[in-house]
PDB file of C-alpha atoms in Angstrom:
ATOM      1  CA  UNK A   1      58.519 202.430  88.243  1.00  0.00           C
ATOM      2  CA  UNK A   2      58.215 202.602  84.171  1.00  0.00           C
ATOM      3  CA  UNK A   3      62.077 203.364  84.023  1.00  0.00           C
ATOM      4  CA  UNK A   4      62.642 199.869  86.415  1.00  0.00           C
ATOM      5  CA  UNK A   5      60.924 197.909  84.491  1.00  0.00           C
ATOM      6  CA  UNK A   6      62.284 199.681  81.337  1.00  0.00           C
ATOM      7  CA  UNK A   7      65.574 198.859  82.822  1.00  0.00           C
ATOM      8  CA  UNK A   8      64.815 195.364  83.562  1.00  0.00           C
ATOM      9  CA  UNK A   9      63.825 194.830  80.130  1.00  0.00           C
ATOM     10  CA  UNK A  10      66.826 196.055  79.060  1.00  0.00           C
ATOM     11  CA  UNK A  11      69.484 193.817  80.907  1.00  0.00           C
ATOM     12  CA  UNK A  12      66.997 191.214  79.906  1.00  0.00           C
ATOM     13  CA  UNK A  13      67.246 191.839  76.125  1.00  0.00           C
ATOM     14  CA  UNK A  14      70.874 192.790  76.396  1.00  0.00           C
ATOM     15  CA  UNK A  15      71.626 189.179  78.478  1.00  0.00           C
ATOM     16  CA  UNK A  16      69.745 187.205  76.381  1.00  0.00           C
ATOM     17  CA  UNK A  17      71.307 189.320  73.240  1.00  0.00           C
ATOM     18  CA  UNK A  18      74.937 187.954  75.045  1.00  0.00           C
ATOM     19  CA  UNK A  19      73.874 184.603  75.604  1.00  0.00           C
ATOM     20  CA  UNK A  20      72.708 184.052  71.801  1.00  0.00           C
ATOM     21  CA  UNK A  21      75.900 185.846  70.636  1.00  0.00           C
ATOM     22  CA  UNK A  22      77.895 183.262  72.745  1.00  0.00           C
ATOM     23  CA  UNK A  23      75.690 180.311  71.008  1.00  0.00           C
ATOM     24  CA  UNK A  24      76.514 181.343  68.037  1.00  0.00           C
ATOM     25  CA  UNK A  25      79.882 181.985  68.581  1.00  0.00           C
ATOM     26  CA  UNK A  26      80.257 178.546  69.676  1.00  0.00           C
ATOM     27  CA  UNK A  27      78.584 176.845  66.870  1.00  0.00           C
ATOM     28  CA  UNK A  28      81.026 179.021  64.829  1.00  0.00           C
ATOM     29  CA  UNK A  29      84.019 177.254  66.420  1.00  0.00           C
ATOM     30  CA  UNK A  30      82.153 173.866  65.952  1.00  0.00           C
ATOM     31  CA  UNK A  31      81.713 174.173  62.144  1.00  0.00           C
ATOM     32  CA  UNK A  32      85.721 175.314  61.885  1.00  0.00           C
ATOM     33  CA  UNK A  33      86.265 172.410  63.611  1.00  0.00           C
ATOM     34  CA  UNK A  34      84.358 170.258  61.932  1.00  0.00           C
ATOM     35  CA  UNK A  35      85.023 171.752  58.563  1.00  0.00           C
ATOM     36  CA  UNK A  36      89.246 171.500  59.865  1.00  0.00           C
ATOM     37  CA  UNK A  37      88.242 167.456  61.355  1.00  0.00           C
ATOM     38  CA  UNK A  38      86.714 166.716  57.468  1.00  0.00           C
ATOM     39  CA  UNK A  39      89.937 168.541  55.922  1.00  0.00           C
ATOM     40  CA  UNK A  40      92.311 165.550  58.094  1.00  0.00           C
ATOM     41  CA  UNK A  41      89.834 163.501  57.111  1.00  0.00           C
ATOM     42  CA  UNK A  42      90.824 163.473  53.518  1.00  0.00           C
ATOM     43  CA  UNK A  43      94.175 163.810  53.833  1.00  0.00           C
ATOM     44  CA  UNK A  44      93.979 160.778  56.196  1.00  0.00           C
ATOM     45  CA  UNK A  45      92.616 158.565  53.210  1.00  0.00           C
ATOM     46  CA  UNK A  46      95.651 160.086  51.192  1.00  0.00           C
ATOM     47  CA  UNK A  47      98.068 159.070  53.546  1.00  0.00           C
ATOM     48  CA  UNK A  48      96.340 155.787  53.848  1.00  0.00           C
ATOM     49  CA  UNK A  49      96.730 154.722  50.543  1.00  0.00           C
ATOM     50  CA  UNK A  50     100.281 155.842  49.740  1.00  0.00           C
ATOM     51  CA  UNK A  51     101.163 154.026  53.008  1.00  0.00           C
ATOM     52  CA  UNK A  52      99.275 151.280  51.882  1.00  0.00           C
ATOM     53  CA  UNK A  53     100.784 151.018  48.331  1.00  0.00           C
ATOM     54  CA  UNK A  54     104.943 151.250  50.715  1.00  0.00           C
ATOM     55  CA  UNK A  55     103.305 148.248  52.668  1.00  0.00           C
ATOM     56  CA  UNK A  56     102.339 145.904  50.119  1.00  0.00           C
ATOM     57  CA  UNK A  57     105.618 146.435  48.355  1.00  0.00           C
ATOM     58  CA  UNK A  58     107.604 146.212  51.122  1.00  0.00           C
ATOM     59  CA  UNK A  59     106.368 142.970  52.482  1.00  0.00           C
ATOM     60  CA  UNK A  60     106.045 141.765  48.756  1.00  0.00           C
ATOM     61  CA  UNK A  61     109.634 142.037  48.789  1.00  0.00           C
ATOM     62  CA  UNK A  62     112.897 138.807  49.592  1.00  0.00           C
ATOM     63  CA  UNK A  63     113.423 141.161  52.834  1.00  0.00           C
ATOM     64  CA  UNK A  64     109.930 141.252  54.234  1.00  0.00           C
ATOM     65  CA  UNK A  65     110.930 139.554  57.545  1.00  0.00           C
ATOM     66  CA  UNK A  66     113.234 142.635  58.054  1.00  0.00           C
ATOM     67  CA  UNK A  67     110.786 144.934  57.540  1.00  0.00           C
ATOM     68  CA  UNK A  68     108.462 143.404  59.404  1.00  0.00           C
ATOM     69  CA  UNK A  69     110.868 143.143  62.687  1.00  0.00           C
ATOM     70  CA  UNK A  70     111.812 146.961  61.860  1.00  0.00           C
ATOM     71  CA  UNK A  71     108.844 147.967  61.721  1.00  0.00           C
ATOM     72  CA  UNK A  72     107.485 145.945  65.221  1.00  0.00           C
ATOM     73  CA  UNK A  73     111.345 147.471  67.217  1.00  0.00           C
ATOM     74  CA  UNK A  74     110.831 151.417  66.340  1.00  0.00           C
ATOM     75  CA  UNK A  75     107.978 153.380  64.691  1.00  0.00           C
ATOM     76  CA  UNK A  76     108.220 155.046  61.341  1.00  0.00           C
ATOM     77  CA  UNK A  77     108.273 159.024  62.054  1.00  0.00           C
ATOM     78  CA  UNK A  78     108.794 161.223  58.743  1.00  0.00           C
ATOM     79  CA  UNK A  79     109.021 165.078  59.392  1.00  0.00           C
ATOM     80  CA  UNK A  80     109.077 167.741  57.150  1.00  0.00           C
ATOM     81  CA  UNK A  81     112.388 169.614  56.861  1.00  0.00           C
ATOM     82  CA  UNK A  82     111.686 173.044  58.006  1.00  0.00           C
ATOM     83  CA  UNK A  83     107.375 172.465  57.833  1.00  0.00           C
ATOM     84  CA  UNK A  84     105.228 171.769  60.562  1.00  0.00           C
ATOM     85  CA  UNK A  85     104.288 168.340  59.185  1.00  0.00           C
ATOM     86  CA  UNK A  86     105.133 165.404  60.875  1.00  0.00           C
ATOM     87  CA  UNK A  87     104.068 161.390  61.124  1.00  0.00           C
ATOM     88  CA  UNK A  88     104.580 158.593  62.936  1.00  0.00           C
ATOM     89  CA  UNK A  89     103.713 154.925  61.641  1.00  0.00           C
ATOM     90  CA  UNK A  90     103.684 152.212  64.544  1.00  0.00           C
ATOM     91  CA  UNK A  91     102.623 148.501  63.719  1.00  0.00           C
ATOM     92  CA  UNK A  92     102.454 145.729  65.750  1.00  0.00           C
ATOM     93  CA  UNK A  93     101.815 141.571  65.142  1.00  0.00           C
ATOM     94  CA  UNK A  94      98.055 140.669  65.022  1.00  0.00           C
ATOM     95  CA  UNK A  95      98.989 136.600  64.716  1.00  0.00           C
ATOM     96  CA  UNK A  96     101.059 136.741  67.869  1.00  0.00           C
ATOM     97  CA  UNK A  97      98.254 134.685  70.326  1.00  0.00           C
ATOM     98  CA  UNK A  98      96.040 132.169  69.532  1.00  0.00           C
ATOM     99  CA  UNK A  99      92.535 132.860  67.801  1.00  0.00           C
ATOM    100  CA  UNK A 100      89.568 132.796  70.159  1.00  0.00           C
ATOM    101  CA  UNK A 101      87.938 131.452  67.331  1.00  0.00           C
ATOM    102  CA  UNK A 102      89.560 128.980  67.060  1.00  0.00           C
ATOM    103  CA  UNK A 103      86.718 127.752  70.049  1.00  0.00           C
ATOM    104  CA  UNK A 104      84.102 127.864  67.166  1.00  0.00           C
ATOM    105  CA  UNK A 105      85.871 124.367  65.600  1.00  0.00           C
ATOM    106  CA  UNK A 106      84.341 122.462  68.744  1.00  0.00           C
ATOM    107  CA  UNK A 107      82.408 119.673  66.690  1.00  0.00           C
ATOM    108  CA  UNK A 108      85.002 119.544  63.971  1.00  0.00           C
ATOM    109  CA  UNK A 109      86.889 116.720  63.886  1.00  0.00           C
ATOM    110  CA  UNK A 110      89.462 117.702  61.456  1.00  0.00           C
ATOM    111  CA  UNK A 111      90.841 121.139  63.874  1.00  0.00           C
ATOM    112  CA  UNK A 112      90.994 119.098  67.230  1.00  0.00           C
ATOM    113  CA  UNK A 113      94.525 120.335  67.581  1.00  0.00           C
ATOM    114  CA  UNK A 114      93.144 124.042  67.163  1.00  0.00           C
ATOM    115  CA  UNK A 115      90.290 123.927  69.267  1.00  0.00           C
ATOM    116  CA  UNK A 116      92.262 122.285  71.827  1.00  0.00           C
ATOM    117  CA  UNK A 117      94.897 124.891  71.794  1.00  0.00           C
ATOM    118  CA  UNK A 118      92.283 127.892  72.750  1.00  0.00           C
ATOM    119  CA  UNK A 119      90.495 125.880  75.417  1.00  0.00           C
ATOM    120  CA  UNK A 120      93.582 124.763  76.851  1.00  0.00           C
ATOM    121  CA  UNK A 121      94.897 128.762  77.095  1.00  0.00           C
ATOM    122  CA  UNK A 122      91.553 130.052  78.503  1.00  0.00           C
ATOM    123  CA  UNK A 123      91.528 127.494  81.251  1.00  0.00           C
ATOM    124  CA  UNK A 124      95.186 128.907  82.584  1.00  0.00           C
ATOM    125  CA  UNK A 125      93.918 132.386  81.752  1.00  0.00           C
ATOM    126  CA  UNK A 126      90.850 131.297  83.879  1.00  0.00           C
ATOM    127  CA  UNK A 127      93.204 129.778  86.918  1.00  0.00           C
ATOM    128  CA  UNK A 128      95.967 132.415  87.014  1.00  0.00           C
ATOM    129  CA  UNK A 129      93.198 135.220  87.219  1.00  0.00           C
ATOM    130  CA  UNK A 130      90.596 133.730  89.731  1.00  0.00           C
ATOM    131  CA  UNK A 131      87.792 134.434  86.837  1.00  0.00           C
ATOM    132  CA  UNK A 132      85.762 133.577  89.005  1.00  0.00           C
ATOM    133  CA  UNK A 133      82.400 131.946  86.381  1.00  0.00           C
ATOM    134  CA  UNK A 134      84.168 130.457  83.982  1.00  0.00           C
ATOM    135  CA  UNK A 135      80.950 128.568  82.530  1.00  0.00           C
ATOM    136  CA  UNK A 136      79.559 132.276  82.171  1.00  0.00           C
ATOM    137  CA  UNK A 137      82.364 133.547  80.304  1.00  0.00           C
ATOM    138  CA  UNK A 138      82.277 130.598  77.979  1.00  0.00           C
ATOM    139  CA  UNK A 139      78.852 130.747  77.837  1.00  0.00           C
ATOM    140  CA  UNK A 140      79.438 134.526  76.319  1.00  0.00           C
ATOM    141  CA  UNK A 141      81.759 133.642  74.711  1.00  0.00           C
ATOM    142  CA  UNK A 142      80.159 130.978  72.400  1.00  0.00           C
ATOM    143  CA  UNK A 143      77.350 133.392  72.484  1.00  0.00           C
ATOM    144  CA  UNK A 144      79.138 135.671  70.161  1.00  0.00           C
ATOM    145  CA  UNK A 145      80.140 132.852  67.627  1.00  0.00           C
ATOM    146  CA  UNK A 146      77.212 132.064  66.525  1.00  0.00           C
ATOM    147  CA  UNK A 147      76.504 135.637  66.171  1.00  0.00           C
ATOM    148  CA  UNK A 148      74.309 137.098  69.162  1.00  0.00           C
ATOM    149  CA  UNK A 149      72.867 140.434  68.302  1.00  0.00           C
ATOM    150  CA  UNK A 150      72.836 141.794  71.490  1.00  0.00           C
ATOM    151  CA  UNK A 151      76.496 141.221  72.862  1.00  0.00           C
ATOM    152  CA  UNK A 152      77.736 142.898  69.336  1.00  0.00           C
ATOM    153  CA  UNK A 153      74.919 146.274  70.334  1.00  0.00           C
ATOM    154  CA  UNK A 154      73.666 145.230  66.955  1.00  0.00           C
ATOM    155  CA  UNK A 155      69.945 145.901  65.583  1.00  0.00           C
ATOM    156  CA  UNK A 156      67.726 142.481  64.785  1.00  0.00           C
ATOM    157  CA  UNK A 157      67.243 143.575  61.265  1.00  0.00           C
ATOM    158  CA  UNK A 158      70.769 143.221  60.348  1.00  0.00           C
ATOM    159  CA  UNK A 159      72.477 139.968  59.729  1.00  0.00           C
ATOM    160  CA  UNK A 160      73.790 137.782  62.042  1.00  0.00           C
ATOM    161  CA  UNK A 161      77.427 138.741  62.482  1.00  0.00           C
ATOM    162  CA  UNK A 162      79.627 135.372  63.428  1.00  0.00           C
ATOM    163  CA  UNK A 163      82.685 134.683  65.168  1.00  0.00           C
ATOM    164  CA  UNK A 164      84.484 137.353  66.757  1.00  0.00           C
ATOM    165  CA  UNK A 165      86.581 140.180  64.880  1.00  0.00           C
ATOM    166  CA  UNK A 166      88.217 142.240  66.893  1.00  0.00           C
ATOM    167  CA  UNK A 167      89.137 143.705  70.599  1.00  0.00           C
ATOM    168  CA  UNK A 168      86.237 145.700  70.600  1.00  0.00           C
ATOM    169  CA  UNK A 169      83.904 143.201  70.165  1.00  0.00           C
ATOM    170  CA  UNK A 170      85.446 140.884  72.621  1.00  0.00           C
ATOM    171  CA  UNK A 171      85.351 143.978  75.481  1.00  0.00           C
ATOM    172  CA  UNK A 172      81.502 143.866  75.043  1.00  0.00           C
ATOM    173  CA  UNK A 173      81.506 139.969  76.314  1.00  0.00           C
ATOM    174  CA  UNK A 174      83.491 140.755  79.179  1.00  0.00           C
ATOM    175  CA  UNK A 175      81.405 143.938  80.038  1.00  0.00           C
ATOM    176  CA  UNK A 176      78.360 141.628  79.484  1.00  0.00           C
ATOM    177  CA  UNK A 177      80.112 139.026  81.803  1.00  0.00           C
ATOM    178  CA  UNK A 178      81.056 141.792  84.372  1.00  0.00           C
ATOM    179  CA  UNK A 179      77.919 142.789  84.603  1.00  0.00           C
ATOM    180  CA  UNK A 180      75.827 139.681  84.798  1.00  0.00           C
ATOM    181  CA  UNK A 181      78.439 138.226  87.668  1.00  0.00           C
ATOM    182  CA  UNK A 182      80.272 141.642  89.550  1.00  0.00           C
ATOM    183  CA  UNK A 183      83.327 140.082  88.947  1.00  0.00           C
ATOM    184  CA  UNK A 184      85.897 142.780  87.993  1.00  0.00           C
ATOM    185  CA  UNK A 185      88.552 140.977  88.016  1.00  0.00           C
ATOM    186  CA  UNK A 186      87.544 139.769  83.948  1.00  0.00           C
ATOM    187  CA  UNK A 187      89.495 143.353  83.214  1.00  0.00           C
ATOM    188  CA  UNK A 188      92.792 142.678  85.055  1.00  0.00           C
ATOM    189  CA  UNK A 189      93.849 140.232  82.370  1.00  0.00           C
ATOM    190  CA  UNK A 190      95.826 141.233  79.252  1.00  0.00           C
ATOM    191  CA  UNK A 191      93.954 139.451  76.887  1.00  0.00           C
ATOM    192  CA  UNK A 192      95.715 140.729  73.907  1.00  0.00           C
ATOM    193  CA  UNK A 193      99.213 138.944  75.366  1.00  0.00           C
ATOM    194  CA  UNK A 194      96.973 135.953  75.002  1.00  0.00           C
ATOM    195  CA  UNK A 195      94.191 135.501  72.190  1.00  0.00           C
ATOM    196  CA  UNK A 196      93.965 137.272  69.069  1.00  0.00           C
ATOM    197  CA  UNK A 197      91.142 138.304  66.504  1.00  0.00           C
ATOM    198  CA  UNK A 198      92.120 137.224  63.453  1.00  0.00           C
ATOM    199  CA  UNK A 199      90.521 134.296  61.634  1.00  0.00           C
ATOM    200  CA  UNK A 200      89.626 130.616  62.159  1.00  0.00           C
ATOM    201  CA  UNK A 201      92.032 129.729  59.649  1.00  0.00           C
ATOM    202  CA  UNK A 202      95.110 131.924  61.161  1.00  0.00           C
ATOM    203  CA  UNK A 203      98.324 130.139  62.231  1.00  0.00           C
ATOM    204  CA  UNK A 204     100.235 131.571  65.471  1.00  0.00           C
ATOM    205  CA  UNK A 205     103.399 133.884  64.776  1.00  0.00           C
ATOM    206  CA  UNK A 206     105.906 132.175  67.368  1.00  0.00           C
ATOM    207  CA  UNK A 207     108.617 134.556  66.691  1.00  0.00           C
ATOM    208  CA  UNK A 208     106.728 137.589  68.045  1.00  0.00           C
ATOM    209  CA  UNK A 209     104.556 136.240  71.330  1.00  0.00           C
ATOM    210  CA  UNK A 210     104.522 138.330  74.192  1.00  0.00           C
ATOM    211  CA  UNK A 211     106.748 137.200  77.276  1.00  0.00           C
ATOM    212  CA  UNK A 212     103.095 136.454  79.714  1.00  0.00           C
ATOM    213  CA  UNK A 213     102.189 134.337  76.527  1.00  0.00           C
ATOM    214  CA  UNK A 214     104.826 132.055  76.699  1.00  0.00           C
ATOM    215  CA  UNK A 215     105.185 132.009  80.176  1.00  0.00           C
ATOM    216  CA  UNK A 216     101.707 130.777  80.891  1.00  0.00           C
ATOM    217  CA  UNK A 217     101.506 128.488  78.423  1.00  0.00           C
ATOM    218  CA  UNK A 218     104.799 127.089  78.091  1.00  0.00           C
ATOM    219  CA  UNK A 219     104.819 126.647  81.907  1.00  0.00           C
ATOM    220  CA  UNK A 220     108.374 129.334  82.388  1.00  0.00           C
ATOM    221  CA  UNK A 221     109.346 131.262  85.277  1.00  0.00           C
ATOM    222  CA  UNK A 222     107.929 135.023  83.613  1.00  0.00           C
ATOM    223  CA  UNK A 223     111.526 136.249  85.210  1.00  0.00           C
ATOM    224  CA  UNK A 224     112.982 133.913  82.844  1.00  0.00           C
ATOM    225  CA  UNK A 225     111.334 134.828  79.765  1.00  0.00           C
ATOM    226  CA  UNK A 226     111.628 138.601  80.168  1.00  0.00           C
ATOM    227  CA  UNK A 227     115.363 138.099  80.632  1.00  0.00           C
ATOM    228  CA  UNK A 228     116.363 135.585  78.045  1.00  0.00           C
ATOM    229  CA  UNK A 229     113.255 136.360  75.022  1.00  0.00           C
ATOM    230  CA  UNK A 230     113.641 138.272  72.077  1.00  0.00           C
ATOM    231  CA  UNK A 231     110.986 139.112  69.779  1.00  0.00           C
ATOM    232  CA  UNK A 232     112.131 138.079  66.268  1.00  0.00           C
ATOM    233  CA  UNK A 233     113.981 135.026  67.425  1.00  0.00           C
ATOM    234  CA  UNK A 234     113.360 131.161  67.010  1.00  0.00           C
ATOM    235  CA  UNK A 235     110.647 129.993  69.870  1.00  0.00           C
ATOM    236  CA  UNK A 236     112.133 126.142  69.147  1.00  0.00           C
ATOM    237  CA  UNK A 237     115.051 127.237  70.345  1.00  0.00           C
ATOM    238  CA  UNK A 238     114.570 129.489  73.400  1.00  0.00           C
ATOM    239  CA  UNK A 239     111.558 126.726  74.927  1.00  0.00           C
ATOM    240  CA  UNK A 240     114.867 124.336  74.255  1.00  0.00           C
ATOM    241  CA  UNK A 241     117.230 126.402  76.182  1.00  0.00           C
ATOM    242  CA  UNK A 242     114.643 127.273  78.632  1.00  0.00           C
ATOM    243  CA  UNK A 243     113.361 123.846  79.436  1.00  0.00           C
ATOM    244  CA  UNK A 244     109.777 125.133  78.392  1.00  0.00           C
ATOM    245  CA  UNK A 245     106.662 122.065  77.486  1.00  0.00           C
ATOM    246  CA  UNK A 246     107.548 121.123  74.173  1.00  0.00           C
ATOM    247  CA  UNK A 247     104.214 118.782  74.178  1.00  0.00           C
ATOM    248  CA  UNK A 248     102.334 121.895  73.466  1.00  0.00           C
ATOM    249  CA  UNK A 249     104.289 123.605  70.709  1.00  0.00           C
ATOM    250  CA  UNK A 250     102.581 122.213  66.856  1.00  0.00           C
ATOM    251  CA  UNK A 251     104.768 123.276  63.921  1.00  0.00           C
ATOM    252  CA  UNK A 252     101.240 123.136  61.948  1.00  0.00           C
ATOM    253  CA  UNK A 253      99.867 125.503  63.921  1.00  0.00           C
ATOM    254  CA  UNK A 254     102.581 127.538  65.128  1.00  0.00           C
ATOM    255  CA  UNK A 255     104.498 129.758  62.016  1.00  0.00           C
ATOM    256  CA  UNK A 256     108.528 129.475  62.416  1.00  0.00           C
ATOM    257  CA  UNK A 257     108.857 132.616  60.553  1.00  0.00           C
ATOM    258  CA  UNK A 258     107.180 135.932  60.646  1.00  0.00           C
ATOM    259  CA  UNK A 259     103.628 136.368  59.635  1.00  0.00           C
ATOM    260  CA  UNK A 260     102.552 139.814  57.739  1.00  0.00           C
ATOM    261  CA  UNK A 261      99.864 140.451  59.784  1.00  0.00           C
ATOM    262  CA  UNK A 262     100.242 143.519  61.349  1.00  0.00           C
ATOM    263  CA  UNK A 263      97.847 146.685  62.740  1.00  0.00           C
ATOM    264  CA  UNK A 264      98.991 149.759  62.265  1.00  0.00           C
ATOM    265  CA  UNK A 265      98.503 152.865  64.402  1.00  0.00           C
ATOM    266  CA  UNK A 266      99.148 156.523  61.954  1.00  0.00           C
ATOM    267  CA  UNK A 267      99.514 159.835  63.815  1.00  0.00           C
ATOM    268  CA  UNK A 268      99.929 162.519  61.685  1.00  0.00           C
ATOM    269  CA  UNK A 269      99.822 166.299  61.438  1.00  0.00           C
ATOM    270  CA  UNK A 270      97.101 168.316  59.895  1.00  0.00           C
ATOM    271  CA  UNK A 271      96.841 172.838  60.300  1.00  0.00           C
ATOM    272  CA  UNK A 272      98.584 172.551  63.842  1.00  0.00           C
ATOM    273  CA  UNK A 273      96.282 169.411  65.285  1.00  0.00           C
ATOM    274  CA  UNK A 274      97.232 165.971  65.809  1.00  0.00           C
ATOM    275  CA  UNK A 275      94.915 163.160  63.983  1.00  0.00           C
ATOM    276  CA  UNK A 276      94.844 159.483  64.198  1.00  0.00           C
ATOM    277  CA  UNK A 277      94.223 156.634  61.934  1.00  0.00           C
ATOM    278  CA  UNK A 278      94.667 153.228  62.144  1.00  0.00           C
ATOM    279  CA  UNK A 279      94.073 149.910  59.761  1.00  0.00           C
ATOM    280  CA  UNK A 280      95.293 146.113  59.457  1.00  0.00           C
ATOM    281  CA  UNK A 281      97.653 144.632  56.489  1.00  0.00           C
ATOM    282  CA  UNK A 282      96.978 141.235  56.014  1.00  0.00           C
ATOM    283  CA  UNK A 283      99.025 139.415  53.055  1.00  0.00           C
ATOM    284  CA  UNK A 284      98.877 142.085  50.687  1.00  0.00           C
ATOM    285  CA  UNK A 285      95.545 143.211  51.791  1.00  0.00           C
ATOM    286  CA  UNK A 286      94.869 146.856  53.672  1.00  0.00           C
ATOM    287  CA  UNK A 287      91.717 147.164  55.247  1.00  0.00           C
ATOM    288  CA  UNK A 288      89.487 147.969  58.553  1.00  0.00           C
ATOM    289  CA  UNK A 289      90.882 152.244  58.100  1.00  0.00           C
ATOM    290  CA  UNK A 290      89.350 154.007  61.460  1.00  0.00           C
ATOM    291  CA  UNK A 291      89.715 157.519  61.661  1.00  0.00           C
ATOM    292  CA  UNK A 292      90.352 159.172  64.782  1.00  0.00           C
ATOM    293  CA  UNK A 293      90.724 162.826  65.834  1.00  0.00           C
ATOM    294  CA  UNK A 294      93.002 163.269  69.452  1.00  0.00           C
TER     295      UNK A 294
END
């Protein structure tokens, strides 16, 4: 009987001996990988500020727009001759829609065009998607502009946060709006062929809009525009060809030539892993770096 229990105790100690061996075993591969994940880290923040300093100078340069329309056709990807380090550098336009908030100029008299421009988008956003509460979405919407706490998950003792900044911020309204109304539907639109995040005072970068862009709002057979459109070229002169509504194209509002704002996706290689970082260059300014590991 002594020897069974003896026994017992035994395979107890020894399994629980095991399990705390395996613990600690995995914390150990935790730590290297959070000590490895810290390494990238910094050599992220190396990366981004020689890539940084290449940016500003090449966009500072007489042949920015051909950089810029290089840079939007292929991605950058540098490899090491012989090494196992390798990175790839892929940017795309940030000014090619038209600002959501631009919907925060409603009582200003002075940016009627603007404000017009945004409402007049989200209603045939609105129609060709059967959203099917548009007063709720708006109502989130406007929510967010003046800075709601709770669509933006942020605590009440931290400043209001106005307008709206980026993609992420805008997915919260529509999972708020999803959730207050069922309807799903809010997710089948590509909002970032439509409205963009940069600033009230942004202009629109014609030469780069997506083909659903100027479709929908130029009122163009989609078949059309995917045939005859090509990113980089004059928007005047393809809605001309194309028969597309002049009434709404503003040369105030919409840039004839290439604007250098751009985000920037950087994968890179770091002791066998992939890492990610991205950020946004906006007229000679880098900013928003978000590191990522895969």
């Amino acid at each position: 009987m002594r020897r069974g229990v003896a026994l017992l105790i035994t395979l107890g100690v020894i399994t629980t001996l095991i399990t705390l061996i395996g613990i600690s075993f995995s914390y150990l591969d935790k730590a290297k990988r959070n000590s490895t994940d810290m390494s990238a880290l910094i050599q992220a923040n190396i990366l981004y500020k020689d890539i940084s300093k290449v940016l500003v100078s090449l966009l500072g340069s007489k042949d920015a727009s051909s950089v810029i329309s290089t840079m939007y056709l292929l991605p950058v990807v540098i490899q090491e001759e012989g090494g196992e380090f390798y990175m790839n550098i892929a940017c795309h336009p940030n000014s090619n829609a038209i600002d959501i908030n631009w919907l925060s100029f409603k009582d200003d008299k002075t940016k009627v065009k603007e404000f017009d421009l945004i409402n007049h988008m989200l209603d045939l956003i609105i129609d060709k998607y059967d959203i099917e509460d548009a007063s709720k979405l708006m109502e989130l919407i406007y929510q967010a502009l003046e800075g709601d706490k709770i669509l933006y998950n942020i605590p009440s003792r931290i400043k209001e946060k106005k307008l709206i900044h980026s993609e992420k911020q805008f997915n919260n309204i529509l999972k708020e709006y999803q959730l207050q109304t069922g309807d799903s539907k809010i997710f089948l639109v590509p909002w970032g062929n439509y409205i963009a995040f940069v600033g009230k005072n942004s202009k629109i970068d014609s030469q780069y809009l997506s083909s659903d862009f100027i479709s929908l709002f130029f009122n163009i057979e989609l078949e059309d525009v995917l045939e005859n459109w090509i990113e980089g070229d004059s928007l005047v002169k393809f809605l001309q060809d194309s028969d597309g509504d002049m009434s709404l194209y503003d040369k105030k509002l919409f840039s004839s030539t290439a604007i250098k704002h751009m985000e920037c996706d950087t994968t890179y290689s770091y002791n066998s892993q992939s890492y990610r970082f991205s950020f946004n260059y906006t007229d000679k300014k880098v900013d928003n770096f978000e590191f990522q590991t895969q």
